XYZ file of C-alpha atoms in Angstrom:
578
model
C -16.569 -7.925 3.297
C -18.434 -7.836 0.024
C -20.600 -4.674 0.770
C -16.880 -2.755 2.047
C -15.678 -3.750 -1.101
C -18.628 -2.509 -3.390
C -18.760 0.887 -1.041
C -14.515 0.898 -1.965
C -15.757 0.897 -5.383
C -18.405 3.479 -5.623
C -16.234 5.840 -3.991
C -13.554 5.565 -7.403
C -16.995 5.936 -9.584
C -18.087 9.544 -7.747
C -14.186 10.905 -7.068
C -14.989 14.420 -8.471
C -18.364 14.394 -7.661
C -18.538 13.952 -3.892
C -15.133 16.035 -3.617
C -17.071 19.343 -3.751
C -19.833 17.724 -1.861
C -17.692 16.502 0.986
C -15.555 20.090 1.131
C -19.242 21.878 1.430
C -20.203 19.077 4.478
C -17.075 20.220 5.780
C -17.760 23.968 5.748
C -21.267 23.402 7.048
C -20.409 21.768 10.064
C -20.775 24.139 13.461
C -17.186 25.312 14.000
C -17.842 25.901 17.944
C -18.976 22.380 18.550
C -15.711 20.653 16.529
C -13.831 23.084 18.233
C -15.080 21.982 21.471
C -14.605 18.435 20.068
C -10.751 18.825 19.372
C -9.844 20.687 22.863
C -11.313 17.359 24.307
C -9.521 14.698 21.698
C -5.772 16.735 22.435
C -6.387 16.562 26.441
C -7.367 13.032 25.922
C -4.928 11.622 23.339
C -1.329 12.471 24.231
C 0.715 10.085 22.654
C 3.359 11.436 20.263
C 5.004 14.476 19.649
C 5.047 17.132 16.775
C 7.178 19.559 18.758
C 10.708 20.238 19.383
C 11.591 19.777 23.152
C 13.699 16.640 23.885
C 12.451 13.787 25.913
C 14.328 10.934 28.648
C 15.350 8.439 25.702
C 16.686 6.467 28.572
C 13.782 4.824 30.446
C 14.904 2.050 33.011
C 12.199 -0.637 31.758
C 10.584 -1.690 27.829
C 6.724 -1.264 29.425
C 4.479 0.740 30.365
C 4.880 3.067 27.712
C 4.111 6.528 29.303
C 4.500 10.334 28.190
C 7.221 11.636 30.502
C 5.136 14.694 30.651
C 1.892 15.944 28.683
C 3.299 18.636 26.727
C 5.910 16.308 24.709
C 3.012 13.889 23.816
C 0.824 16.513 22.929
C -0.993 16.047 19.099
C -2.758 18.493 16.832
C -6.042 17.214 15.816
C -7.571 18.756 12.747
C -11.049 20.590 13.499
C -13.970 17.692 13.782
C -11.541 15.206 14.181
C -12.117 12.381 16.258
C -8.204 10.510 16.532
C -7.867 6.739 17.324
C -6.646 4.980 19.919
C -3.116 3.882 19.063
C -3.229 -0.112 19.812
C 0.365 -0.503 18.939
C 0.600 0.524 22.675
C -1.531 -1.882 23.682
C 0.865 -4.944 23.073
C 1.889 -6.835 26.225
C 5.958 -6.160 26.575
C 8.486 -8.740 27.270
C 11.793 -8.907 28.714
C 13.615 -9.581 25.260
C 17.332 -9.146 24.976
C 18.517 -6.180 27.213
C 21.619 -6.134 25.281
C 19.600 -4.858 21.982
C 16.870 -2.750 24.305
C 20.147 -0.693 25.903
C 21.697 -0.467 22.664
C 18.532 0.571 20.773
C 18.003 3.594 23.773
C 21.702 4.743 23.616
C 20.553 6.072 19.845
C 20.565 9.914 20.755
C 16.871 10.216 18.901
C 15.435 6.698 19.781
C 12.717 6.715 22.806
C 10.049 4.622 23.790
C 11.824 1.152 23.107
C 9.996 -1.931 24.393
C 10.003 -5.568 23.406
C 7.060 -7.770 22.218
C 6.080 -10.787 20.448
C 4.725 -11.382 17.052
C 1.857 -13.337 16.430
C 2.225 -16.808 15.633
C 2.384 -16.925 12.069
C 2.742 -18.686 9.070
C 5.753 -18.937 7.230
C 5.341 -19.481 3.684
C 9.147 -19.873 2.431
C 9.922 -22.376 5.659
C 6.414 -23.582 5.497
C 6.708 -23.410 9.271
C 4.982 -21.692 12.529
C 7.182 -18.822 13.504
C 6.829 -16.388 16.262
C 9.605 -13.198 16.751
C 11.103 -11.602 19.371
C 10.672 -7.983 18.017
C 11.568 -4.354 19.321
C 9.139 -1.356 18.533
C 10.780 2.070 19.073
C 10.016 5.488 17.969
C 13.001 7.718 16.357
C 12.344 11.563 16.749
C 12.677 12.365 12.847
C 13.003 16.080 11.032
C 9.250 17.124 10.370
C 11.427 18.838 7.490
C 14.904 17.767 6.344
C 15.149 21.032 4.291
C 14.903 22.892 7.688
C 15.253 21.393 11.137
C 14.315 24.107 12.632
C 10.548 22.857 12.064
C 11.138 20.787 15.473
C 10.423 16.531 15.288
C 7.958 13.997 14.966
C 7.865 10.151 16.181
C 8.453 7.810 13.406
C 7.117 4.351 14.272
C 10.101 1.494 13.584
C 10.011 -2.133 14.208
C 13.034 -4.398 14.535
C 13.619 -8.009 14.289
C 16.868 -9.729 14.767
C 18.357 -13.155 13.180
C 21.627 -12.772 14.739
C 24.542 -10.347 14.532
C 26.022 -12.148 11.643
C 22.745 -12.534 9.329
C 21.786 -9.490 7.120
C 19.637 -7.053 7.538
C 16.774 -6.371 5.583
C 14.992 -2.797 5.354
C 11.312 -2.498 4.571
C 10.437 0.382 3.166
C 6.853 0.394 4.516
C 4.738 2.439 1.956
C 1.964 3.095 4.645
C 1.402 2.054 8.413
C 2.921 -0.439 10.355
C -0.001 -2.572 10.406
C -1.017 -5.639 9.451
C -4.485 -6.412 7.851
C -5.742 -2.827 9.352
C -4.826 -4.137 12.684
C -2.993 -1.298 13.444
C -1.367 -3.970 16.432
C 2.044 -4.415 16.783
C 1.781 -8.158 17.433
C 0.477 -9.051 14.207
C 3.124 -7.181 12.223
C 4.216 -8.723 8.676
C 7.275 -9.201 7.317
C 8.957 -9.353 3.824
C 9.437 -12.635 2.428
C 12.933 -11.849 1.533
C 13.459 -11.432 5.524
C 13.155 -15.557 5.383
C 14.539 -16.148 2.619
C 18.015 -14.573 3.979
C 17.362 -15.612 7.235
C 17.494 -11.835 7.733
C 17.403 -9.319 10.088
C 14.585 -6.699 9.788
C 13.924 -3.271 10.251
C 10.335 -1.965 9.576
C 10.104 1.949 8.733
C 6.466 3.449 9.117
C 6.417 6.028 5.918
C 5.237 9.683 7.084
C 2.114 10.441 7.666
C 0.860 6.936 8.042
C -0.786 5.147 11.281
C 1.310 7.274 14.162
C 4.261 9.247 12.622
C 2.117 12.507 11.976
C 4.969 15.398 11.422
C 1.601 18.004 11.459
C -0.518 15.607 13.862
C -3.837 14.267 13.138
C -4.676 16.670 10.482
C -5.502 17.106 6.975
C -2.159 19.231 6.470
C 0.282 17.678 3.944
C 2.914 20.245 3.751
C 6.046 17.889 4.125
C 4.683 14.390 2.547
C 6.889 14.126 -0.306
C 8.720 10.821 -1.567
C 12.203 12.858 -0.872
C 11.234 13.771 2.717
C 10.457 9.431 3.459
C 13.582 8.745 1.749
C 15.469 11.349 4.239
C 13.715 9.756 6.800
C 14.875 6.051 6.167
C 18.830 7.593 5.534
C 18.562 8.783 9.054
C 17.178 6.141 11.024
C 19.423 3.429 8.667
C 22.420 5.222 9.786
C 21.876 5.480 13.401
C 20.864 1.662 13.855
C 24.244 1.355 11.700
C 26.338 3.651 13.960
C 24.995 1.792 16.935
C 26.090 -1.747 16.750
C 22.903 -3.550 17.088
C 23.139 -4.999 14.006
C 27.081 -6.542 13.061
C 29.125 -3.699 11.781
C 29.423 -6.125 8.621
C 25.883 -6.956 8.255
C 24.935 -6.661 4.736
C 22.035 -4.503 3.814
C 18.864 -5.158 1.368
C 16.265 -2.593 0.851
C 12.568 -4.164 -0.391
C 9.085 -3.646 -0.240
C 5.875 -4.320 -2.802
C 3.637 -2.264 -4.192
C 3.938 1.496 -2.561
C 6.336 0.156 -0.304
C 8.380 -1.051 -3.277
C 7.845 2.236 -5.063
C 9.935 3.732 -1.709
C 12.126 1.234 -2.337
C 13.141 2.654 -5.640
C 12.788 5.910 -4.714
C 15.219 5.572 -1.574
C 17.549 3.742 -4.009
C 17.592 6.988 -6.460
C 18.334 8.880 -3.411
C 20.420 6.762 -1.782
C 22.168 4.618 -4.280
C 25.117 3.448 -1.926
C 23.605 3.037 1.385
C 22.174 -0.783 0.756
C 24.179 -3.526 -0.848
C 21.406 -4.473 -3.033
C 17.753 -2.700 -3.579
C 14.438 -5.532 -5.031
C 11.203 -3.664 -5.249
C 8.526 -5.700 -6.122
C 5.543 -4.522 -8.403
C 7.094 -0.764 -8.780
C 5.221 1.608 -11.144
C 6.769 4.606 -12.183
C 3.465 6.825 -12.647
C 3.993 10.078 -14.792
C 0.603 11.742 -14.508
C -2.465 11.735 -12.661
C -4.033 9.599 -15.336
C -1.302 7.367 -16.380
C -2.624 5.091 -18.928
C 0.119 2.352 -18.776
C -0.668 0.235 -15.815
C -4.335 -0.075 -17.425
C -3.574 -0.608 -20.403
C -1.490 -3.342 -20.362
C -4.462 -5.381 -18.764
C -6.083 -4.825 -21.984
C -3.912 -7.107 -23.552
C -2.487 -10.365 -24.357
C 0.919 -9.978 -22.818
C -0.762 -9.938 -19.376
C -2.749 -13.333 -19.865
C 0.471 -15.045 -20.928
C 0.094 -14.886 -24.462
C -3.744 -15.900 -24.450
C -5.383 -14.330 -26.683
C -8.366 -16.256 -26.451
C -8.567 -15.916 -22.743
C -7.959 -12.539 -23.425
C -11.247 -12.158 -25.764
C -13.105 -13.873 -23.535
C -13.273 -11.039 -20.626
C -13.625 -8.687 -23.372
C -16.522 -10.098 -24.874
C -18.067 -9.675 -21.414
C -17.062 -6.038 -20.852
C -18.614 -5.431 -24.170
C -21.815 -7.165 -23.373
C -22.598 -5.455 -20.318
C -21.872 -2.313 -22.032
C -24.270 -2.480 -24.543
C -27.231 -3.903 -22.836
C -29.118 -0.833 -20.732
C -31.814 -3.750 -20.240
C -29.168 -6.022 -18.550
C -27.776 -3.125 -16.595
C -31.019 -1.809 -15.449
C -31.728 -5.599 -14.445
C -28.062 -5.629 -12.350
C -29.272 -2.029 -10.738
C -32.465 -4.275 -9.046
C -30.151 -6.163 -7.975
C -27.479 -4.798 -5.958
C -30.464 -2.024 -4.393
C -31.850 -6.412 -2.837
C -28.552 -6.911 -2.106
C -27.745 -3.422 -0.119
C -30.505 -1.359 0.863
C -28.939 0.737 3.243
C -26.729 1.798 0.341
C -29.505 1.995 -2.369
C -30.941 5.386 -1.887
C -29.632 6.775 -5.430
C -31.736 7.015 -8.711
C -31.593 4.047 -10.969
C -29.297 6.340 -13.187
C -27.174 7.246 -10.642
C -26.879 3.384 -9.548
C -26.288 2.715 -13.336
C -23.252 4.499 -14.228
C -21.380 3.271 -10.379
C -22.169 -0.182 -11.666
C -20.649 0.813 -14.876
C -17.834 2.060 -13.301
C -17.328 -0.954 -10.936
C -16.860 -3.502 -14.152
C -13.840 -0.993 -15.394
C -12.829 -0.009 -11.917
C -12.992 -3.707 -10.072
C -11.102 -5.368 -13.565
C -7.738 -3.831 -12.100
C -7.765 -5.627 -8.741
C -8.472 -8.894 -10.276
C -5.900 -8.676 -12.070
C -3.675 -7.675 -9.654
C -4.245 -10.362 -7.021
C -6.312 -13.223 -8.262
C -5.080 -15.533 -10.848
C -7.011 -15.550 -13.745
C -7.689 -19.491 -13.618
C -10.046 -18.780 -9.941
C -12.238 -16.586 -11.894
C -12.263 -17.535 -15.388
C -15.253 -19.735 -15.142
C -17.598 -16.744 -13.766
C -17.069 -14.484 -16.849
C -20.314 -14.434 -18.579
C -20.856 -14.440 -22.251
C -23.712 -12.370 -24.000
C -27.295 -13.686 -23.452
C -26.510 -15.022 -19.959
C -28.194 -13.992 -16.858
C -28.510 -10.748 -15.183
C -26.976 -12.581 -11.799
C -24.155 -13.659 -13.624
C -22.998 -10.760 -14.951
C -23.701 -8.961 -11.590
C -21.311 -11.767 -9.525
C -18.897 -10.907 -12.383
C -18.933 -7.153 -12.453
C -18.757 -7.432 -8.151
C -16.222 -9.923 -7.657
C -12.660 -8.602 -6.679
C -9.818 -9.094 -4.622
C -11.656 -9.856 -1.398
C -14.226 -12.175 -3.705
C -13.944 -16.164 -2.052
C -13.695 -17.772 -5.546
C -15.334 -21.493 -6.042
C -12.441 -22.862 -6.948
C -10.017 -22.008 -4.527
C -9.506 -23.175 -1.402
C -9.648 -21.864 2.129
C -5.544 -22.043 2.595
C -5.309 -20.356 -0.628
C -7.833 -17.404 0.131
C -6.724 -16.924 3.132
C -2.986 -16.274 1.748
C -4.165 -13.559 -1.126
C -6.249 -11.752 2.022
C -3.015 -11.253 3.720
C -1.542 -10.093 0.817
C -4.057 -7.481 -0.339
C -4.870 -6.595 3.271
C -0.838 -5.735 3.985
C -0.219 -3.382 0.399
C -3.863 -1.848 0.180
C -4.006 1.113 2.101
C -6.435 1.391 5.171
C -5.521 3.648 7.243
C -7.352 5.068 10.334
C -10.153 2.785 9.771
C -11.680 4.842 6.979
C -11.935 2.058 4.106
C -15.623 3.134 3.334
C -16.353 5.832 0.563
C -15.662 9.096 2.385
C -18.763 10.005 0.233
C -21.268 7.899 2.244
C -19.302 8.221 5.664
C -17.935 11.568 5.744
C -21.708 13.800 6.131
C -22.554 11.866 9.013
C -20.329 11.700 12.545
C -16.767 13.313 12.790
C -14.916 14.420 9.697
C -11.978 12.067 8.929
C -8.766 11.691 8.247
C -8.110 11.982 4.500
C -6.020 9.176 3.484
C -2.439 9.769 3.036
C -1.822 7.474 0.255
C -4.183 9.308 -2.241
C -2.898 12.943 -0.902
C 0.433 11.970 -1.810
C -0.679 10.675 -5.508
C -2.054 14.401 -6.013
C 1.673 15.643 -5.048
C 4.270 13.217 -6.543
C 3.770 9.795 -7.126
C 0.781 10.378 -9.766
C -1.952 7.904 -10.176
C -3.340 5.075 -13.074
C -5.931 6.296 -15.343
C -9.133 3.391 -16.461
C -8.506 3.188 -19.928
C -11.994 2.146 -21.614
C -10.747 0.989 -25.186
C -12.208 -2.616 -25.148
C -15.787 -0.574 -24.933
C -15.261 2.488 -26.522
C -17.387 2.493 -29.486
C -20.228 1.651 -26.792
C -19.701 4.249 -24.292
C -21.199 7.652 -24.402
C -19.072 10.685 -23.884
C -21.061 11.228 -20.500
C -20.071 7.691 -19.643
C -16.890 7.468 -20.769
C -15.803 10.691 -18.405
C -17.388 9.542 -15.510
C -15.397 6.038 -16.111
C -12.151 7.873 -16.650
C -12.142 10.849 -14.229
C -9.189 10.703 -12.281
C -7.331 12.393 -8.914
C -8.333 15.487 -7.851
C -5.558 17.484 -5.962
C -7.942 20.253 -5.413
C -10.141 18.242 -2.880
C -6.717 17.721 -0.597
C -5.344 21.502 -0.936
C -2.308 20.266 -2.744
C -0.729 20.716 -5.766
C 0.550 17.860 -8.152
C 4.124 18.204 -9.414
C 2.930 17.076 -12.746
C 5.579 14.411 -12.968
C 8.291 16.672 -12.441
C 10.069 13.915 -9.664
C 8.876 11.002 -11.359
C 11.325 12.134 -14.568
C 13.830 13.162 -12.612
C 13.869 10.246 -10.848
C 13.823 8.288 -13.930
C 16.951 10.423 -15.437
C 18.925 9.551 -11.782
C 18.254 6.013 -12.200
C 19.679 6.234 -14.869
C 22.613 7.754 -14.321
C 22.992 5.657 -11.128
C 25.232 2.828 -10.193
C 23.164 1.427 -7.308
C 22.854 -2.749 -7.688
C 18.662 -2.816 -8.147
C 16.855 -5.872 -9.269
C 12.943 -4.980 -10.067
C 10.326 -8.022 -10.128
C 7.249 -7.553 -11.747
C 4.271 -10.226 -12.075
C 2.978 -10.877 -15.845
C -0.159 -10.394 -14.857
C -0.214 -7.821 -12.701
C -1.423 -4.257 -14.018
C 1.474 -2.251 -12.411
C 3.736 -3.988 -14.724
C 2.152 -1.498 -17.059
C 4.020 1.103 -15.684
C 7.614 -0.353 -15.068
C 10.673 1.427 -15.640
C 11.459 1.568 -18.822
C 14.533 -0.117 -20.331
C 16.301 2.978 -21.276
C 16.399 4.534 -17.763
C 17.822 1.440 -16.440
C 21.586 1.988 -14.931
C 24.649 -0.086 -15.420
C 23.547 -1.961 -12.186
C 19.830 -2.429 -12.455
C 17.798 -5.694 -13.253
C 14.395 -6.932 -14.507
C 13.002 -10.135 -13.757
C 9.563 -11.319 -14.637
C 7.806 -13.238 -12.765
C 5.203 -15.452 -15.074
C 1.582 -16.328 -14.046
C 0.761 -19.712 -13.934
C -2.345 -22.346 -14.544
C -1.337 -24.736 -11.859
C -2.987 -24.160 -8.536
C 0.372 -25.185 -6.894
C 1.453 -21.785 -7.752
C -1.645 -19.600 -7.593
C -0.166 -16.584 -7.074
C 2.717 -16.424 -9.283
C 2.949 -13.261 -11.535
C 0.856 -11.268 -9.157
C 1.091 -8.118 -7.287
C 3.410 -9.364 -4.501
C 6.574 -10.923 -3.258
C 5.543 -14.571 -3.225
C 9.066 -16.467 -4.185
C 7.570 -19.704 -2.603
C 5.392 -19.579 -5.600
C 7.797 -18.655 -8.527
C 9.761 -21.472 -10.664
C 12.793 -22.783 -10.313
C 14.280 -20.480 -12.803
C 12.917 -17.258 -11.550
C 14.373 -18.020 -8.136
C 17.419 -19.006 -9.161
C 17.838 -15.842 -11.042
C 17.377 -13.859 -8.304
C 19.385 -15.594 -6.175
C 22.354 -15.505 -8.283
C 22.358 -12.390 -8.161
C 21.959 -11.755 -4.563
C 25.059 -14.316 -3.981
C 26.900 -12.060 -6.376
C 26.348 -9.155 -4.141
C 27.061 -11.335 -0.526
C 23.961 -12.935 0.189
C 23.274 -16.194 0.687
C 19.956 -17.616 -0.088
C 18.043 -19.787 2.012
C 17.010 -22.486 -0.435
């Protein structure tokens, strides 16, 4: 796990670099034998459609599930490609309710509806062993909203139900419906918020992600926009509306975290009346491809509640490291003994990643680990090489000493569920990409370079220390070039802002006090006459370890926080599940 992690990292250190590298790989690979190569992949994987031609949505039985006939299943696949196998097929049906499963095909654009169970999982909010009934469906969606014409896709939607009187929560699923890279419909996640209300749920696979591929398996991008996902939700929303399977007076709650709560905001800006209430968690609000917020903020007291010695302390270190060439040379020896297969670089080249990785591996501490697990492994000046190596490697996926197994265990599910993985392709493309079938570029980072923008490192703990050289290869940030897009530069991010402003929709953002998105939240004067903040403070006591961080823990907030939110989810019809 460590050595994905540190190859995760390099990749952020060499982004422009290995762009132009891995577009010249690309060119120099033997057309004729990746053309060869995709003929086979589209005769061999023909399981969803990017065409127009209508299907049987009415199959008699949930399982197998089986193309009704080879052209409406048929994929592109991008030249070199090598697609996956799509496991979500793979999970066992059951009989489930036939009520829901004949209600659910009746939809005029819903096929391929099965049931299946969820894995046996662990409830945090109930503290409890649950396993779900759920119902996986495809709904054949616009490949563009602006012009139908363009034919359909399958979008990839998951439903669980609580009963016909309970509410029904939408999550606005920011990449594929996976869980942990599983890609494996039986260990699907859910929000907490689903528990909470003793909810209903409807999972929403966002374009482009896992299996809903409007161009196919390719490294086209034409309709991935934040607008397009939101039309997509609008659609599917209002058919499971029109057709009864949830009560016709089931309220409605939009939420997700991270991305997923960014398309939480964004469907709330485009649809403001279409949910009763709207709680992303950990939203930024990113206005350039380098915004300097999010980064920023970690850079100061505010996001290690009010400490400013605590503060000064991982400082200090930052500084250290920086000004020591002996003490990075010494940290070089030590990752090429800890990964030689990855060591092949010059000792300069190995340098300035490492330097990189103590900027670049700073922001998802912060984000998921609570600074109390790794406050005792932040060196001081004069301590060992090792030391300041564990430091500058540790990160999210980093088993601290003093946390426990229960504990660990939790913050991998979290930053396993929001990070995005998809296709299997978590390695540095940089490293992976030259050797073996070109991949998949991931959709998450396309769509950065189009609307959503990106964080910038922001080096000013160090700056006096760095060297302009250093200091740009630190900072360097997305490159829509390497995709073939173009990035909106902000454009729908400030419009967005300006609607929020303007609207009336009943929103309630959460962000953690320690976590770095926080940086870029919306600001208080784009707020509209219906929109909340509440803050959700970090904590010292291991009974609430992940308080204030980059997720939807409420098990873990204080009394106060929850009853905050609560109050104001009663206000609006819901009743929490305390």
């Amino acid at each position: 796990m460590q050595a994905k992690s540190l190859l995760r990292r390099l990749h952020l250190a060499q982004r422009l670099e290995n762009n132009i590298k891995i577009e010249t790989i690309r060119i120099m690979k033997t057309k004729n034998l990746w053309m060869l190569a995709a003929i086979l992949i589209c005769g061999a994987m023909m399981m969803l459609t990017s065409c127009s031609s209508d299907d049987d949505n009415n199959d008699s039985e949930p399982t197998p599930l089986t193309p009704s006939s080879e052209e409406e299943y048929k994929i592109e696949v991008g030249e070199g490609m090598v697609m996956p196998e799509n496991a979500f097929l793979k999970v066992p049906a059951v009989a489930g309710d036939q009520n829901v499963i004949n209600a659910l095909k009746a939809i005029d654009k819903v096929t391929d509806v099965k049931a299946f169970k969820m894995f046996e999982k662990y409830d945090y909010w109930t503290a409890k062993v649950i396993t779900k009934t759920a119902y996986y469906f495809n709904y054949k969606q616009d490949i563009d909203h602006n012009n139908p014409s363009k034919g359909w896709f399958k979008q990839q939607c998951v439903l669980t139900l609580a009963g016909q009187d309970r509410p029904t929560v939408l999550h606005t699923e920011g990449y594929a419906l996976d869980y942990r890279g599983k890609n494996q419909l039986d260990s699907i996640g859910e929000p907490m918020l689903v528990s909470v209300l003793d909810a209903n749920c409807l999972q929403v696979e966002y374009r482009y992600h896992g299996w809903s591929l409007p161009e196919g398996y390719t490294n086209k991008w034409n309709y991935l926009t934040a607008k397009q996902h939101s039309d997509d939700l609008h659609a599917i929303v209002t058919a499971i509306k029109q057709s009864g399977v949830v009560g016709k007076n089931s309220k409605w709650l939009a939420t997700g975290v991270s991305k997923n709560g960014m398309a939480t905001a964004h469907y709330a800006y485009h649809y403001p009346n279409e949910m009763d209430a709207y709680v992303p968690f950990c939203a930024p609000f990113l206005s350039s491809l380098t915004d300097k917020r999010p980064y920023s903020y970690i850079l100061t007291k505010e996001a290690f509640n009010e400490n400013e010695e605590k503060m000064n302390k991982v400082k200090a270190a930052f500084r250290a490291y920086v000004a020591d060439k002996s003490l990075q040379a010494q940290c070089v020896q030590l990752y090429r003994t800890a990964f030689p297969d990855y060591a092949g670089n010059t000792d300069e080249i190995l340098r300035m990643h490492l330097l990189s990785t103590l900027f670049a591996t700073y922001y998802p501490m912060m984000s998921y680990v609570t600074f109390k697990k790794w406050e005792n492994m932040i060196p001081q000046e004069g301590d060992s090489a090792q030391k300041f190596y564990n430091f500058l490697m540790a990160d999210e996926h980093t088993k601290y000493a003093d946390e426990s197994d229960e504990e660990y265990e939790r913050r991998q599910d979290t930053s396993n569920d929001l990070e995005s993985d998809d296709d299997d392709v978590a390695e540095p493309r940089f490293l992976t990409r030259a050797v073996g079938p070109v991949k998949r570029d991931d959709p998450y980072y396309v769509q950065m370079c189009i609307d959503l923008g990106n964080y910038g490192i922001v080096t000013a703990w160090a700056d006096d220390l760095l060297t302009p050289a250093e200091k740009q290869e630190i900072t360097s940030g997305s490159n829509p070039s390497a995709y073939g897009v173009t990035y909106d530069n902000g454009k729908y991010i400030k419009e967005l802002l300006e609607g929020m402003k303007q609207s009336n929709c009943h929103i309630m953002f959460v962000y953690g006090m320690q976590d770095p998105w926080t940086g870029g939240q919306i600001p208080n004067d784009k707020m509209g006459v219906n929109c909340r903040k509440l803050f959700i403070q970090s904590s010292d006591e291991s009974e609430r370890s992940s308080a204030g961080l980059h997720n939807d823990d409420i098990d873990q907030w204080n009394q106060s926080e929850r009853t905050e939110l609560f109050k104001w989810l009663n206000q609006l019809g819901f009743l929490a599940n305390e």
